[in-house]
JSON list of C-alpha atoms in Angstrom, two decimals:
[
{"chain": "A", "resi": 21, "resn": "MET", "atom": "CA", "xyz": [0.31, 0.00, -0.09]},
{"chain": "A", "resi": 22, "resn": "GLU", "atom": "CA", "xyz": [3.07, 2.14, 1.00]},
{"chain": "A", "resi": 23, "resn": "LEU", "atom": "CA", "xyz": [4.67, 1.75, -2.78]},
{"chain": "A", "resi": 24, "resn": "THR", "atom": "CA", "xyz": [0.73, 2.03, -4.07]},
{"chain": "A", "resi": 25, "resn": "ALA", "atom": "CA", "xyz": [1.23, 5.29, -2.10]},
{"chain": "A", "resi": 26, "resn": "ILE", "atom": "CA", "xyz": [4.33, 7.29, -3.77]},
{"chain": "A", "resi": 27, "resn": "ARG", "atom": "CA", "xyz": [3.54, 6.18, -7.52]},
{"chain": "A", "resi": 28, "resn": "ALA", "atom": "CA", "xyz": [0.38, 7.68, -7.33]},
{"chain": "A", "resi": 29, "resn": "GLN", "atom": "CA", "xyz": [1.96, 10.34, -5.83]},
{"chain": "A", "resi": 30, "resn": "MET", "atom": "CA", "xyz": [5.12, 10.59, -8.42]},
{"chain": "A", "resi": 31, "resn": "ASN", "atom": "CA", "xyz": [3.40, 9.19, -11.58]},
{"chain": "A", "resi": 32, "resn": "PRO", "atom": "CA", "xyz": [1.17, 13.03, -12.14]},
{"chain": "A", "resi": 33, "resn": "HIS", "atom": "CA", "xyz": [3.78, 14.77, -10.36]},
{"chain": "A", "resi": 34, "resn": "PHE", "atom": "CA", "xyz": [6.15, 13.38, -13.61]},
{"chain": "A", "resi": 35, "resn": "MET", "atom": "CA", "xyz": [2.67, 13.61, -16.47]},
{"chain": "A", "resi": 36, "resn": "TYR", "atom": "CA", "xyz": [2.05, 17.04, -15.76]},
{"chain": "A", "resi": 37, "resn": "ASN", "atom": "CA", "xyz": [6.28, 18.42, -15.72]},
{"chain": "A", "resi": 38, "resn": "CYS", "atom": "CA", "xyz": [5.64, 17.14, -19.02]},
{"chain": "A", "resi": 39, "resn": "LEU", "atom": "CA", "xyz": [2.24, 18.63, -19.92]},
{"chain": "A", "resi": 40, "resn": "ASN", "atom": "CA", "xyz": [3.62, 21.42, -19.58]},
{"chain": "A", "resi": 41, "resn": "SER", "atom": "CA", "xyz": [5.95, 21.28, -21.53]},
{"chain": "A", "resi": 42, "resn": "ILE", "atom": "CA", "xyz": [4.04, 20.76, -24.86]},
{"chain": "A", "resi": 43, "resn": "GLN", "atom": "CA", "xyz": [1.72, 23.61, -23.35]},
{"chain": "A", "resi": 44, "resn": "ASN", "atom": "CA", "xyz": [4.99, 25.87, -23.92]},
{"chain": "A", "resi": 45, "resn": "LEU", "atom": "CA", "xyz": [5.73, 24.99, -27.23]},
{"chain": "A", "resi": 46, "resn": "VAL", "atom": "CA", "xyz": [1.92, 25.84, -28.00]},
{"chain": "A", "resi": 47, "resn": "GLN", "atom": "CA", "xyz": [1.99, 28.92, -26.33]},
{"chain": "A", "resi": 48, "resn": "GLN", "atom": "CA", "xyz": [4.91, 30.08, -28.51]},
{"chain": "A", "resi": 49, "resn": "LYS", "atom": "CA", "xyz": [3.75, 28.18, -31.23]},
{"chain": "A", "resi": 50, "resn": "ARG", "atom": "CA", "xyz": [6.12, 25.70, -32.04]},
{"chain": "A", "resi": 51, "resn": "SER", "atom": "CA", "xyz": [3.88, 23.65, -33.12]},
{"chain": "A", "resi": 52, "resn": "ASP", "atom": "CA", "xyz": [5.91, 20.68, -34.53]},
{"chain": "A", "resi": 53, "resn": "GLU", "atom": "CA", "xyz": [7.67, 20.30, -31.45]},
{"chain": "A", "resi": 54, "resn": "ALA", "atom": "CA", "xyz": [4.99, 20.20, -29.44]},
{"chain": "A", "resi": 55, "resn": "GLN", "atom": "CA", "xyz": [3.71, 17.56, -32.39]},
{"chain": "A", "resi": 56, "resn": "THR", "atom": "CA", "xyz": [7.07, 15.14, -31.67]},
{"chain": "A", "resi": 57, "resn": "TYR", "atom": "CA", "xyz": [7.15, 16.18, -28.48]},
{"chain": "A", "resi": 58, "resn": "ILE", "atom": "CA", "xyz": [2.79, 14.76, -27.94]},
{"chain": "A", "resi": 59, "resn": "SER", "atom": "CA", "xyz": [3.80, 11.64, -29.93]},
{"chain": "A", "resi": 60, "resn": "LYS", "atom": "CA", "xyz": [7.58, 11.38, -28.24]},
{"chain": "A", "resi": 61, "resn": "PHE", "atom": "CA", "xyz": [5.50, 11.65, -24.87]},
{"chain": "A", "resi": 62, "resn": "ALA", "atom": "CA", "xyz": [2.32, 9.44, -25.56]},
{"chain": "A", "resi": 63, "resn": "SER", "atom": "CA", "xyz": [4.64, 6.11, -25.91]},
{"chain": "A", "resi": 64, "resn": "LEU", "atom": "CA", "xyz": [6.44, 6.94, -22.48]},
{"chain": "A", "resi": 65, "resn": "ILE", "atom": "CA", "xyz": [3.24, 7.31, -20.78]},
{"chain": "A", "resi": 66, "resn": "ARG", "atom": "CA", "xyz": [2.54, 3.39, -22.40]},
{"chain": "A", "resi": 67, "resn": "ASP", "atom": "CA", "xyz": [5.45, 2.26, -21.37]},
{"chain": "A", "resi": 68, "resn": "VAL", "atom": "CA", "xyz": [5.06, 3.81, -17.32]},
{"chain": "A", "resi": 69, "resn": "LEU", "atom": "CA", "xyz": [1.42, 2.97, -17.61]},
{"chain": "A", "resi": 70, "resn": "LYS", "atom": "CA", "xyz": [2.54, -0.72, -18.66]},
{"chain": "A", "resi": 71, "resn": "TYR", "atom": "CA", "xyz": [5.18, -0.44, -15.15]},
{"chain": "A", "resi": 72, "resn": "SER", "atom": "CA", "xyz": [3.05, 1.05, -12.98]},
{"chain": "A", "resi": 73, "resn": "ASP", "atom": "CA", "xyz": [1.80, -2.16, -11.33]},
{"chain": "A", "resi": 74, "resn": "LYS", "atom": "CA", "xyz": [4.83, -4.21, -11.33]},
{"chain": "A", "resi": 75, "resn": "GLU", "atom": "CA", "xyz": [6.45, -4.33, -8.23]},
{"chain": "A", "resi": 76, "resn": "GLU", "atom": "CA", "xyz": [10.05, -4.63, -10.12]},
{"chain": "A", "resi": 77, "resn": "ILE", "atom": "CA", "xyz": [11.26, -4.47, -13.97]},
{"chain": "A", "resi": 78, "resn": "THR", "atom": "CA", "xyz": [14.75, -5.47, -15.39]},
{"chain": "A", "resi": 79, "resn": "LEU", "atom": "CA", "xyz": [16.74, -2.07, -15.79]},
{"chain": "A", "resi": 80, "resn": "ALA", "atom": "CA", "xyz": [16.75, -2.62, -19.43]},
{"chain": "A", "resi": 81, "resn": "GLU", "atom": "CA", "xyz": [13.33, -1.86, -19.09]},
{"chain": "A", "resi": 82, "resn": "GLU", "atom": "CA", "xyz": [14.56, 1.06, -16.68]},
{"chain": "A", "resi": 83, "resn": "LEU", "atom": "CA", "xyz": [16.51, 2.59, -18.85]},
{"chain": "A", "resi": 84, "resn": "ASN", "atom": "CA", "xyz": [14.87, 1.97, -21.54]},
{"chain": "A", "resi": 85, "resn": "VAL", "atom": "CA", "xyz": [12.47, 4.87, -20.06]},
{"chain": "A", "resi": 86, "resn": "ILE", "atom": "CA", "xyz": [14.80, 6.85, -19.11]},
{"chain": "A", "resi": 87, "resn": "GLU", "atom": "CA", "xyz": [16.27, 7.41, -22.89]},
{"chain": "A", "resi": 88, "resn": "ASN", "atom": "CA", "xyz": [12.71, 8.19, -23.30]},
{"chain": "A", "resi": 89, "resn": "TYR", "atom": "CA", "xyz": [12.44, 11.00, -21.65]},
{"chain": "A", "resi": 90, "resn": "VAL", "atom": "CA", "xyz": [15.48, 12.91, -21.58]},
{"chain": "A", "resi": 91, "resn": "SER", "atom": "CA", "xyz": [14.58, 12.71, -25.60]},
{"chain": "A", "resi": 92, "resn": "LEU", "atom": "CA", "xyz": [11.52, 13.93, -24.55]},
{"chain": "A", "resi": 93, "resn": "GLU", "atom": "CA", "xyz": [13.42, 16.69, -22.85]},
{"chain": "A", "resi": 94, "resn": "ASN", "atom": "CA", "xyz": [15.93, 17.18, -25.10]},
{"chain": "A", "resi": 95, "resn": "LEU", "atom": "CA", "xyz": [12.94, 19.15, -27.69]},
{"chain": "A", "resi": 96, "resn": "ARG", "atom": "CA", "xyz": [13.13, 21.97, -24.52]},
{"chain": "A", "resi": 97, "resn": "PHE", "atom": "CA", "xyz": [16.78, 21.85, -23.40]},
{"chain": "A", "resi": 98, "resn": "ASP", "atom": "CA", "xyz": [19.98, 20.50, -25.28]},
{"chain": "A", "resi": 99, "resn": "ILE", "atom": "CA", "xyz": [21.18, 18.31, -23.12]},
{"chain": "A", "resi": 100, "resn": "ASP", "atom": "CA", "xyz": [24.72, 15.93, -23.90]},
{"chain": "A", "resi": 101, "resn": "PHE", "atom": "CA", "xyz": [23.24, 12.09, -22.95]},
{"chain": "A", "resi": 102, "resn": "ARG", "atom": "CA", "xyz": [25.60, 10.08, -22.33]},
{"chain": "A", "resi": 103, "resn": "THR", "atom": "CA", "xyz": [24.89, 5.96, -20.16]},
{"chain": "A", "resi": 104, "resn": "HIS", "atom": "CA", "xyz": [28.08, 4.20, -19.63]},
{"chain": "A", "resi": 105, "resn": "LEU", "atom": "CA", "xyz": [27.53, 0.31, -18.69]},
{"chain": "A", "resi": 106, "resn": "ASP", "atom": "CA", "xyz": [30.12, -2.11, -16.97]},
{"chain": "A", "resi": 107, "resn": "GLU", "atom": "CA", "xyz": [29.40, -5.15, -19.78]},
{"chain": "A", "resi": 108, "resn": "GLN", "atom": "CA", "xyz": [30.46, -7.38, -16.21]},
{"chain": "A", "resi": 109, "resn": "VAL", "atom": "CA", "xyz": [26.99, -6.11, -16.07]},
{"chain": "A", "resi": 110, "resn": "ASP", "atom": "CA", "xyz": [23.17, -7.76, -17.18]},
{"chain": "A", "resi": 111, "resn": "ILE", "atom": "CA", "xyz": [20.85, -5.44, -17.64]},
{"chain": "A", "resi": 112, "resn": "TYR", "atom": "CA", "xyz": [18.54, -7.93, -18.33]},
{"chain": "A", "resi": 113, "resn": "ALA", "atom": "CA", "xyz": [19.18, -9.70, -14.79]},
{"chain": "A", "resi": 114, "resn": "VAL", "atom": "CA", "xyz": [19.73, -6.72, -12.49]},
{"chain": "A", "resi": 115, "resn": "PHE", "atom": "CA", "xyz": [15.69, -5.74, -11.36]},
{"chain": "A", "resi": 116, "resn": "VAL", "atom": "CA", "xyz": [14.07, -2.73, -9.99]},
{"chain": "A", "resi": 117, "resn": "PRO", "atom": "CA", "xyz": [11.34, -0.67, -9.14]},
{"chain": "A", "resi": 118, "resn": "PRO", "atom": "CA", "xyz": [9.50, 0.43, -11.86]},
{"chain": "A", "resi": 119, "resn": "LEU", "atom": "CA", "xyz": [10.68, 4.75, -12.71]},
{"chain": "A", "resi": 120, "resn": "LEU", "atom": "CA", "xyz": [12.85, 4.33, -10.06]},
{"chain": "A", "resi": 121, "resn": "LEU", "atom": "CA", "xyz": [15.92, 6.06, -11.75]},
{"chain": "A", "resi": 122, "resn": "GLN", "atom": "CA", "xyz": [13.74, 8.69, -13.24]},
{"chain": "A", "resi": 123, "resn": "PRO", "atom": "CA", "xyz": [12.58, 11.63, -11.17]},
{"chain": "A", "resi": 124, "resn": "LEU", "atom": "CA", "xyz": [16.15, 11.56, -10.53]},
{"chain": "A", "resi": 125, "resn": "VAL", "atom": "CA", "xyz": [17.19, 12.44, -13.53]},
{"chain": "A", "resi": 126, "resn": "GLU", "atom": "CA", "xyz": [14.42, 14.49, -13.67]},
{"chain": "A", "resi": 127, "resn": "ASN", "atom": "CA", "xyz": [15.61, 16.10, -11.23]},
{"chain": "A", "resi": 128, "resn": "ALA", "atom": "CA", "xyz": [19.25, 16.73, -12.30]},
{"chain": "A", "resi": 129, "resn": "ILE", "atom": "CA", "xyz": [17.84, 18.39, -15.78]},
{"chain": "A", "resi": 130, "resn": "ILE", "atom": "CA", "xyz": [15.17, 21.07, -14.19]},
{"chain": "A", "resi": 131, "resn": "HIS", "atom": "CA", "xyz": [16.65, 21.61, -11.19]},
{"chain": "A", "resi": 132, "resn": "GLY", "atom": "CA", "xyz": [20.46, 21.63, -12.31]},
{"chain": "A", "resi": 133, "resn": "LEU", "atom": "CA", "xyz": [20.49, 21.79, -16.33]},
{"chain": "A", "resi": 134, "resn": "ALA", "atom": "CA", "xyz": [17.98, 23.81, -17.68]},
{"chain": "A", "resi": 135, "resn": "PRO", "atom": "CA", "xyz": [19.15, 26.94, -15.36]},
{"chain": "A", "resi": 136, "resn": "LYS", "atom": "CA", "xyz": [22.16, 26.74, -17.34]},
{"chain": "A", "resi": 137, "resn": "ALA", "atom": "CA", "xyz": [22.94, 28.45, -20.86]},
{"chain": "A", "resi": 138, "resn": "ASP", "atom": "CA", "xyz": [24.98, 26.12, -22.49]},
{"chain": "A", "resi": 139, "resn": "ASP", "atom": "CA", "xyz": [27.04, 22.85, -21.34]},
{"chain": "A", "resi": 140, "resn": "LYS", "atom": "CA", "xyz": [24.44, 20.45, -20.36]},
{"chain": "A", "resi": 141, "resn": "ARG", "atom": "CA", "xyz": [26.04, 17.42, -19.43]},
{"chain": "A", "resi": 142, "resn": "LEU", "atom": "CA", "xyz": [24.37, 14.01, -18.20]},
{"chain": "A", "resi": 143, "resn": "ASP", "atom": "CA", "xyz": [25.84, 11.22, -17.91]},
{"chain": "A", "resi": 144, "resn": "LEU", "atom": "CA", "xyz": [23.55, 8.10, -15.99]},
{"chain": "A", "resi": 145, "resn": "GLN", "atom": "CA", "xyz": [26.42, 5.31, -15.52]},
{"chain": "A", "resi": 146, "resn": "ILE", "atom": "CA", "xyz": [25.48, 1.68, -14.57]},
{"chain": "A", "resi": 147, "resn": "ASN", "atom": "CA", "xyz": [28.67, -0.35, -13.07]},
{"chain": "A", "resi": 148, "resn": "ALA", "atom": "CA", "xyz": [29.68, -3.59, -11.93]},
{"chain": "A", "resi": 149, "resn": "ARG", "atom": "CA", "xyz": [30.87, -3.48, -7.26]},
{"chain": "A", "resi": 150, "resn": "PRO", "atom": "CA", "xyz": [31.25, -6.53, -4.56]},
{"chain": "A", "resi": 151, "resn": "ASP", "atom": "CA", "xyz": [28.08, -7.45, -4.39]},
{"chain": "A", "resi": 152, "resn": "PHE", "atom": "CA", "xyz": [26.37, -4.16, -5.90]},
{"chain": "A", "resi": 153, "resn": "VAL", "atom": "CA", "xyz": [24.94, -3.02, -9.77]},
{"chain": "A", "resi": 154, "resn": "CYS", "atom": "CA", "xyz": [25.51, 0.03, -8.69]},
{"chain": "A", "resi": 155, "resn": "ILE", "atom": "CA", "xyz": [23.88, 3.05, -11.09]},
{"chain": "A", "resi": 156, "resn": "THR", "atom": "CA", "xyz": [25.39, 6.05, -11.08]},
{"chain": "A", "resi": 157, "resn": "ILE", "atom": "CA", "xyz": [23.51, 9.99, -12.39]},
{"chain": "A", "resi": 158, "resn": "GLU", "atom": "CA", "xyz": [25.58, 12.91, -12.60]},
{"chain": "A", "resi": 159, "resn": "ASP", "atom": "CA", "xyz": [25.20, 16.01, -13.10]},
{"chain": "A", "resi": 160, "resn": "ASN", "atom": "CA", "xyz": [27.90, 19.33, -14.60]},
{"chain": "A", "resi": 161, "resn": "GLY", "atom": "CA", "xyz": [24.18, 22.06, -13.36]},
{"chain": "A", "resi": 162, "resn": "VAL", "atom": "CA", "xyz": [24.30, 24.51, -11.23]},
{"chain": "A", "resi": 163, "resn": "GLY", "atom": "CA", "xyz": [24.00, 22.11, -8.40]},
{"chain": "A", "resi": 164, "resn": "ARG", "atom": "CA", "xyz": [21.84, 22.24, -4.78]},
{"chain": "A", "resi": 165, "resn": "LYS", "atom": "CA", "xyz": [23.09, 25.30, -2.74]},
{"chain": "A", "resi": 166, "resn": "ARG", "atom": "CA", "xyz": [21.67, 27.65, -6.17]},
{"chain": "A", "resi": 167, "resn": "VAL", "atom": "CA", "xyz": [18.96, 26.10, -6.42]},
{"chain": "A", "resi": 168, "resn": "GLY", "atom": "CA", "xyz": [18.87, 26.82, -2.68]},
{"chain": "A", "resi": 169, "resn": "MET", "atom": "CA", "xyz": [18.79, 23.11, -1.67]},
{"chain": "A", "resi": 170, "resn": "ASN", "atom": "CA", "xyz": [21.17, 21.89, 1.22]},
{"chain": "A", "resi": 171, "resn": "LYS", "atom": "CA", "xyz": [22.85, 18.64, 1.60]},
{"chain": "A", "resi": 172, "resn": "ASN", "atom": "CA", "xyz": [20.11, 16.92, 4.06]},
{"chain": "A", "resi": 173, "resn": "GLN", "atom": "CA", "xyz": [17.86, 17.53, 1.52]},
{"chain": "A", "resi": 174, "resn": "GLY", "atom": "CA", "xyz": [19.15, 16.33, -1.00]},
{"chain": "A", "resi": 175, "resn": "THR", "atom": "CA", "xyz": [17.83, 16.93, -5.37]},
{"chain": "A", "resi": 176, "resn": "GLY", "atom": "CA", "xyz": [13.67, 17.79, -4.82]},
{"chain": "A", "resi": 177, "resn": "ASN", "atom": "CA", "xyz": [11.50, 14.75, -4.23]},
{"chain": "A", "resi": 178, "resn": "GLY", "atom": "CA", "xyz": [13.55, 12.60, -6.46]},
{"chain": "A", "resi": 179, "resn": "LEU", "atom": "CA", "xyz": [15.42, 12.05, -4.58]},
{"chain": "A", "resi": 180, "resn": "LYS", "atom": "CA", "xyz": [12.63, 11.60, -1.28]},
{"chain": "A", "resi": 181, "resn": "PHE", "atom": "CA", "xyz": [10.79, 9.28, -3.42]},
{"chain": "A", "resi": 182, "resn": "SER", "atom": "CA", "xyz": [13.40, 7.05, -5.19]},
{"chain": "A", "resi": 183, "resn": "ARG", "atom": "CA", "xyz": [14.48, 6.82, -1.25]},
{"chain": "A", "resi": 184, "resn": "GLU", "atom": "CA", "xyz": [11.34, 5.46, 0.28]},
{"chain": "A", "resi": 185, "resn": "ARG", "atom": "CA", "xyz": [10.65, 3.13, -2.46]},
{"chain": "A", "resi": 186, "resn": "LEU", "atom": "CA", "xyz": [14.47, 1.35, -2.29]},
{"chain": "A", "resi": 187, "resn": "ASP", "atom": "CA", "xyz": [13.46, 0.92, 1.93]},
{"chain": "A", "resi": 188, "resn": "LEU", "atom": "CA", "xyz": [9.74, -0.84, 1.77]},
{"chain": "A", "resi": 189, "resn": "MET", "atom": "CA", "xyz": [11.80, -3.21, -1.54]},
{"chain": "A", "resi": 190, "resn": "LYS", "atom": "CA", "xyz": [14.80, -3.71, 1.08]},
{"chain": "A", "resi": 191, "resn": "ALA", "atom": "CA", "xyz": [12.07, -4.28, 4.19]},
{"chain": "A", "resi": 192, "resn": "LYS", "atom": "CA", "xyz": [10.44, -5.82, 2.11]},
{"chain": "A", "resi": 193, "resn": "LEU", "atom": "CA", "xyz": [12.70, -8.06, -0.75]},
{"chain": "A", "resi": 194, "resn": "ASN", "atom": "CA", "xyz": [15.19, -8.39, 2.11]},
{"chain": "A", "resi": 195, "resn": "ILE", "atom": "CA", "xyz": [17.66, -7.04, -0.42]},
{"chain": "A", "resi": 196, "resn": "ASP", "atom": "CA", "xyz": [20.68, -4.44, 0.33]},
{"chain": "A", "resi": 197, "resn": "TYR", "atom": "CA", "xyz": [19.97, -1.11, -0.76]},
{"chain": "A", "resi": 198, "resn": "LYS", "atom": "CA", "xyz": [23.04, 1.75, -0.82]},
{"chain": "A", "resi": 199, "resn": "MET", "atom": "CA", "xyz": [22.26, 5.58, -1.86]},
{"chain": "A", "resi": 200, "resn": "THR", "atom": "CA", "xyz": [24.37, 8.31, -1.48]},
{"chain": "A", "resi": 201, "resn": "ILE", "atom": "CA", "xyz": [24.85, 11.79, -3.33]},
{"chain": "A", "resi": 202, "resn": "THR", "atom": "CA", "xyz": [27.41, 14.13, -4.05]},
{"chain": "A", "resi": 203, "resn": "ASP", "atom": "CA", "xyz": [27.88, 17.75, -3.85]},
{"chain": "A", "resi": 204, "resn": "LEU", "atom": "CA", "xyz": [30.50, 17.76, -6.59]},
{"chain": "A", "resi": 205, "resn": "GLU", "atom": "CA", "xyz": [32.61, 21.46, -6.44]},
{"chain": "A", "resi": 206, "resn": "THR", "atom": "CA", "xyz": [35.16, 23.08, -7.83]},
{"chain": "A", "resi": 207, "resn": "PRO", "atom": "CA", "xyz": [38.25, 23.85, -4.97]},
{"chain": "A", "resi": 208, "resn": "SER", "atom": "CA", "xyz": [37.31, 26.81, -4.00]},
{"chain": "A", "resi": 209, "resn": "GLY", "atom": "CA", "xyz": [34.27, 25.32, -3.51]},
{"chain": "A", "resi": 210, "resn": "GLU", "atom": "CA", "xyz": [32.12, 26.49, -6.52]},
{"chain": "A", "resi": 211, "resn": "PRO", "atom": "CA", "xyz": [29.17, 24.10, -7.49]},
{"chain": "A", "resi": 212, "resn": "ILE", "atom": "CA", "xyz": [29.69, 22.37, -10.64]},
{"chain": "A", "resi": 213, "resn": "GLY", "atom": "CA", "xyz": [27.04, 19.55, -10.28]},
{"chain": "A", "resi": 214, "resn": "THR", "atom": "CA", "xyz": [25.55, 16.87, -8.43]},
{"chain": "A", "resi": 215, "resn": "ARG", "atom": "CA", "xyz": [25.75, 13.08, -8.35]},
{"chain": "A", "resi": 216, "resn": "VAL", "atom": "CA", "xyz": [23.63, 10.68, -7.43]},
{"chain": "A", "resi": 217, "resn": "GLU", "atom": "CA", "xyz": [24.54, 6.64, -6.56]},
{"chain": "A", "resi": 218, "resn": "ILE", "atom": "CA", "xyz": [22.31, 4.05, -6.17]},
{"chain": "A", "resi": 219, "resn": "CYS", "atom": "CA", "xyz": [23.49, 0.91, -5.50]},
{"chain": "A", "resi": 220, "resn": "ILE", "atom": "CA", "xyz": [21.43, -2.46, -5.52]},
{"chain": "A", "resi": 221, "resn": "SER", "atom": "CA", "xyz": [22.91, -6.27, -4.02]},
{"chain": "A", "resi": 222, "resn": "ASP", "atom": "CA", "xyz": [23.12, -8.46, -7.01]},
{"chain": "A", "resi": 223, "resn": "GLU", "atom": "CA", "xyz": [22.85, -11.50, -4.52]}
]
């Protein structure tokens, strides 16, 4: 019931942001882009609905959702999105709660990268480590300090939703999860991005 409640909070928030983007394109009379956005949005919604009643999906399915979502946001923001996959990780054998990563990627784009004028980079890395598969989402955005978040606030609701879901899945399936968030800074303390890492037990 708690997992269902969290999904109920997350999905409308995610859909609202996409619809708001479409509205902005229509208001700017960018009809061709709006039509492309609607088509991609419809495809993404199909995936969200398909996975909404599942407790877990493969990491491969989750990554497909992320790629579709970032392609949507690239219609508004020029983002250099790169995925790095460790050859030792079988993304078809690793399972995660559906839409675990999407809120974190969304926060990286909306809060970190959108305020920048250019050079917007987003890296998603999947690596094998002893007893864990680790997923890292790193942006070169303005950082949490710039948007008024302290180290205990995370990156908006995305981290909150993902952490709550991981805690519940850990309790239910007895699978160990770890999540860390790092503020990236220059030697002088200037923010240069944010890194979120989720490690999932592969046992």
